PDB file of C-alpha atoms in Angstrom:
ATOM      1  CA  MET X   1     -38.495   5.600   4.101  1.00  0.00           C
ATOM      2  CA  GLN X   2     -38.320   3.295   1.073  1.00  0.00           C
ATOM      3  CA  GLN X   3     -35.492   5.375  -0.398  1.00  0.00           C
ATOM      4  CA  MET X   4     -33.535   5.183   2.868  1.00  0.00           C
ATOM      5  CA  LEU X   5     -33.857   1.392   2.833  1.00  0.00           C
ATOM      6  CA  LYS X   6     -32.598   1.265  -0.747  1.00  0.00           C
ATOM      7  CA  GLN X   7     -29.637   3.469   0.150  1.00  0.00           C
ATOM      8  CA  ALA X   8     -28.838   1.280   3.149  1.00  0.00           C
ATOM      9  CA  GLN X   9     -28.991  -1.867   1.001  1.00  0.00           C
ATOM     10  CA  LYS X  10     -26.748  -0.290  -1.631  1.00  0.00           C
ATOM     11  CA  MET X  11     -24.268   0.762   1.040  1.00  0.00           C
ATOM     12  CA  GLN X  12     -24.333  -2.742   2.518  1.00  0.00           C
ATOM     13  CA  GLN X  13     -23.584  -4.235  -0.927  1.00  0.00           C
ATOM     14  CA  GLN X  14     -20.724  -1.789  -1.466  1.00  0.00           C
ATOM     15  CA  LEU X  15     -19.369  -2.577   1.988  1.00  0.00           C
ATOM     16  CA  ALA X  16     -19.476  -6.332   1.311  1.00  0.00           C
ATOM     17  CA  LYS X  17     -17.713  -5.822  -2.025  1.00  0.00           C
ATOM     18  CA  ALA X  18     -14.995  -3.682  -0.423  1.00  0.00           C
ATOM     19  CA  GLN X  19     -14.501  -6.257   2.353  1.00  0.00           C
ATOM     20  CA  ALA X  20     -14.174  -9.054  -0.223  1.00  0.00           C
ATOM     21  CA  GLU X  21     -11.616  -7.026  -2.172  1.00  0.00           C
ATOM     22  CA  LEU X  22      -9.633  -6.433   1.024  1.00  0.00           C
ATOM     23  CA  ALA X  23      -9.669 -10.134   1.880  1.00  0.00           C
ATOM     24  CA  GLU X  24      -8.302 -10.985  -1.578  1.00  0.00           C
ATOM     25  CA  ALA X  25      -5.629  -8.273  -1.634  1.00  0.00           C
ATOM     26  CA  GLU X  26      -2.050  -9.093  -0.702  1.00  0.00           C
ATOM     27  CA  LEU X  27       0.302  -6.371   0.457  1.00  0.00           C
ATOM     28  CA  THR X  28       4.007  -6.531   1.125  1.00  0.00           C
ATOM     29  CA  GLY X  29       6.126  -4.848   3.760  1.00  0.00           C
ATOM     30  CA  THR X  30       9.909  -4.904   3.770  1.00  0.00           C
ATOM     31  CA  ALA X  31      12.743  -3.951   6.076  1.00  0.00           C
ATOM     32  CA  GLY X  32      16.509  -3.927   5.927  1.00  0.00           C
ATOM     33  CA  GLY X  33      16.583  -3.196   2.216  1.00  0.00           C
ATOM     34  CA  GLY X  34      14.560  -6.310   1.482  1.00  0.00           C
ATOM     35  CA  LEU X  35      16.279  -8.638   3.952  1.00  0.00           C
ATOM     36  CA  VAL X  36      12.887  -9.273   5.558  1.00  0.00           C
ATOM     37  CA  THR X  37       9.652  -9.341   3.550  1.00  0.00           C
ATOM     38  CA  VAL X  38       6.194  -9.785   5.040  1.00  0.00           C
ATOM     39  CA  THR X  39       3.055 -10.443   3.000  1.00  0.00           C
ATOM     40  CA  VAL X  40      -0.338  -9.704   4.539  1.00  0.00           C
ATOM     41  CA  ALA X  41      -3.912  -9.881   3.326  1.00  0.00           C
ATOM     42  CA  GLY X  42      -5.825  -6.627   3.080  1.00  0.00           C
ATOM     43  CA  THR X  43      -7.523  -7.704   6.297  1.00  0.00           C
ATOM     44  CA  GLY X  44      -4.144  -7.659   8.072  1.00  0.00           C
ATOM     45  CA  GLU X  45      -3.734 -11.433   8.279  1.00  0.00           C
ATOM     46  CA  VAL X  46      -0.051 -12.381   7.933  1.00  0.00           C
ATOM     47  CA  LYS X  47       0.345 -14.681   4.928  1.00  0.00           C
ATOM     48  CA  SER X  48       4.114 -15.162   4.836  1.00  0.00           C
ATOM     49  CA  ILE X  49       7.453 -13.969   6.137  1.00  0.00           C
ATOM     50  CA  LYS X  50      10.619 -14.307   4.062  1.00  0.00           C
ATOM     51  CA  ILE X  51      14.036 -13.787   5.646  1.00  0.00           C
ATOM     52  CA  ASP X  52      17.168 -13.489   3.529  1.00  0.00           C
ATOM     53  CA  ALA X  53      20.010 -15.640   4.881  1.00  0.00           C
ATOM     54  CA  LYS X  54      22.177 -12.504   5.101  1.00  0.00           C
ATOM     55  CA  ALA X  55      19.905 -11.258   7.899  1.00  0.00           C
ATOM     56  CA  VAL X  56      20.584 -14.324  10.045  1.00  0.00           C
ATOM     57  CA  ASP X  57      23.410 -13.699  12.486  1.00  0.00           C
ATOM     58  CA  PRO X  58      23.274 -15.989  15.537  1.00  0.00           C
ATOM     59  CA  GLU X  59      25.221 -13.380  17.493  1.00  0.00           C
ATOM     60  CA  ASP X  60      22.785 -10.573  16.649  1.00  0.00           C
ATOM     61  CA  VAL X  61      19.283 -12.003  16.882  1.00  0.00           C
ATOM     62  CA  GLU X  62      17.910  -8.653  18.077  1.00  0.00           C
ATOM     63  CA  THR X  63      18.543  -6.988  14.709  1.00  0.00           C
ATOM     64  CA  LEU X  64      16.637  -9.740  12.909  1.00  0.00           C
ATOM     65  CA  GLU X  65      13.776  -9.406  15.389  1.00  0.00           C
ATOM     66  CA  ASP X  66      13.706  -5.643  14.788  1.00  0.00           C
ATOM     67  CA  LEU X  67      13.664  -6.187  11.013  1.00  0.00           C
ATOM     68  CA  VAL X  68      10.722  -8.584  11.295  1.00  0.00           C
ATOM     69  CA  VAL X  69       8.777  -6.104  13.419  1.00  0.00           C
ATOM     70  CA  ALA X  70       9.604  -3.258  11.020  1.00  0.00           C
ATOM     71  CA  ALA X  71       8.461  -5.306   8.015  1.00  0.00           C
ATOM     72  CA  LEU X  72       5.234  -6.231   9.825  1.00  0.00           C
ATOM     73  CA  HIS X  73       4.568  -2.561  10.589  1.00  0.00           C
ATOM     74  CA  ASN X  74       5.284  -1.650   6.971  1.00  0.00           C
ATOM     75  CA  ALA X  75       2.846  -4.269   5.689  1.00  0.00           C
ATOM     76  CA  ALA X  76       0.207  -3.298   8.272  1.00  0.00           C
ATOM     77  CA  GLU X  77       0.457   0.330   7.161  1.00  0.00           C
ATOM     78  CA  ALA X  78      -0.044  -0.740   3.539  1.00  0.00           C
ATOM     79  CA  ALA X  79      -3.122  -2.736   4.607  1.00  0.00           C
ATOM     80  CA  ARG X  80      -4.461   0.259   6.568  1.00  0.00           C
ATOM     81  CA  GLU X  81      -4.015   2.551   3.563  1.00  0.00           C
ATOM     82  CA  LEU X  82      -5.766   0.064   1.287  1.00  0.00           C
ATOM     83  CA  THR X  83      -8.627  -0.233   3.782  1.00  0.00           C
ATOM     84  CA  GLU X  84      -9.027   3.541   3.793  1.00  0.00           C
ATOM     85  CA  ARG X  85      -9.076   3.640  -0.020  1.00  0.00           C
ATOM     86  CA  LYS X  86     -11.622   0.820  -0.299  1.00  0.00           C
ATOM     87  CA  MET X  87     -13.843   1.664   2.645  1.00  0.00           C
ATOM     88  CA  GLY X  88     -13.678   5.472   2.581  1.00  0.00           C
ATOM     89  CA  PRO X  89     -15.961   5.904  -0.426  1.00  0.00           C
ATOM     90  CA  VAL X  90     -18.417   3.376   1.001  1.00  0.00           C
ATOM     91  CA  THR X  91     -18.612   4.798   4.510  1.00  0.00           C
ATOM     92  CA  GLY X  92     -18.462   8.402   3.360  1.00  0.00           C
ATOM     93  CA  GLY X  93     -16.002   9.314   6.095  1.00  0.00           C
ATOM     94  CA  MET X  94     -18.263   8.053   8.865  1.00  0.00           C
ATOM     95  CA  GLY X  95     -15.361   6.447  10.704  1.00  0.00           C
ATOM     96  CA  GLY X  96     -15.985   2.991   9.342  1.00  0.00           C
ATOM     97  CA  LEU X  97     -19.509   2.995  10.757  1.00  0.00           C
ATOM     98  CA  GLY X  98     -18.103   1.964  14.114  1.00  0.00           C
ATOM     99  CA  LEU X  99     -17.274  -1.501  12.796  1.00  0.00           C
ATOM    100  CA  PRO X 100     -14.282  -3.217  14.412  1.00  0.00           C
ATOM    101  CA  GLY X 101     -11.180  -3.096  12.252  1.00  0.00           C
ATOM    102  CA  PHE X 102     -12.355  -0.157  10.134  1.00  0.00           C
TER     103      PHE X 102
END
């Protein structure tokens, strides 16, 4: 029983460390050959969106909207991959321990 408690505490420490690393990480997603760039934290929080002036066409707002969405998806995928790399070894493939967002 004592050993199980020690393992649980170690896993909890590793989980906290991985979560802190994710919160500090910044990932970038781009679209349109770099016309739109989105930066997100490893937690998925959007930090910034940069739009090149060349992407701004008042007569074609839909393309810009699509580029922003594509860049957001790209950045979210990078955050998801980082989460898997950081959390996978900690959770041992247990599906994120059923924690929301993992």
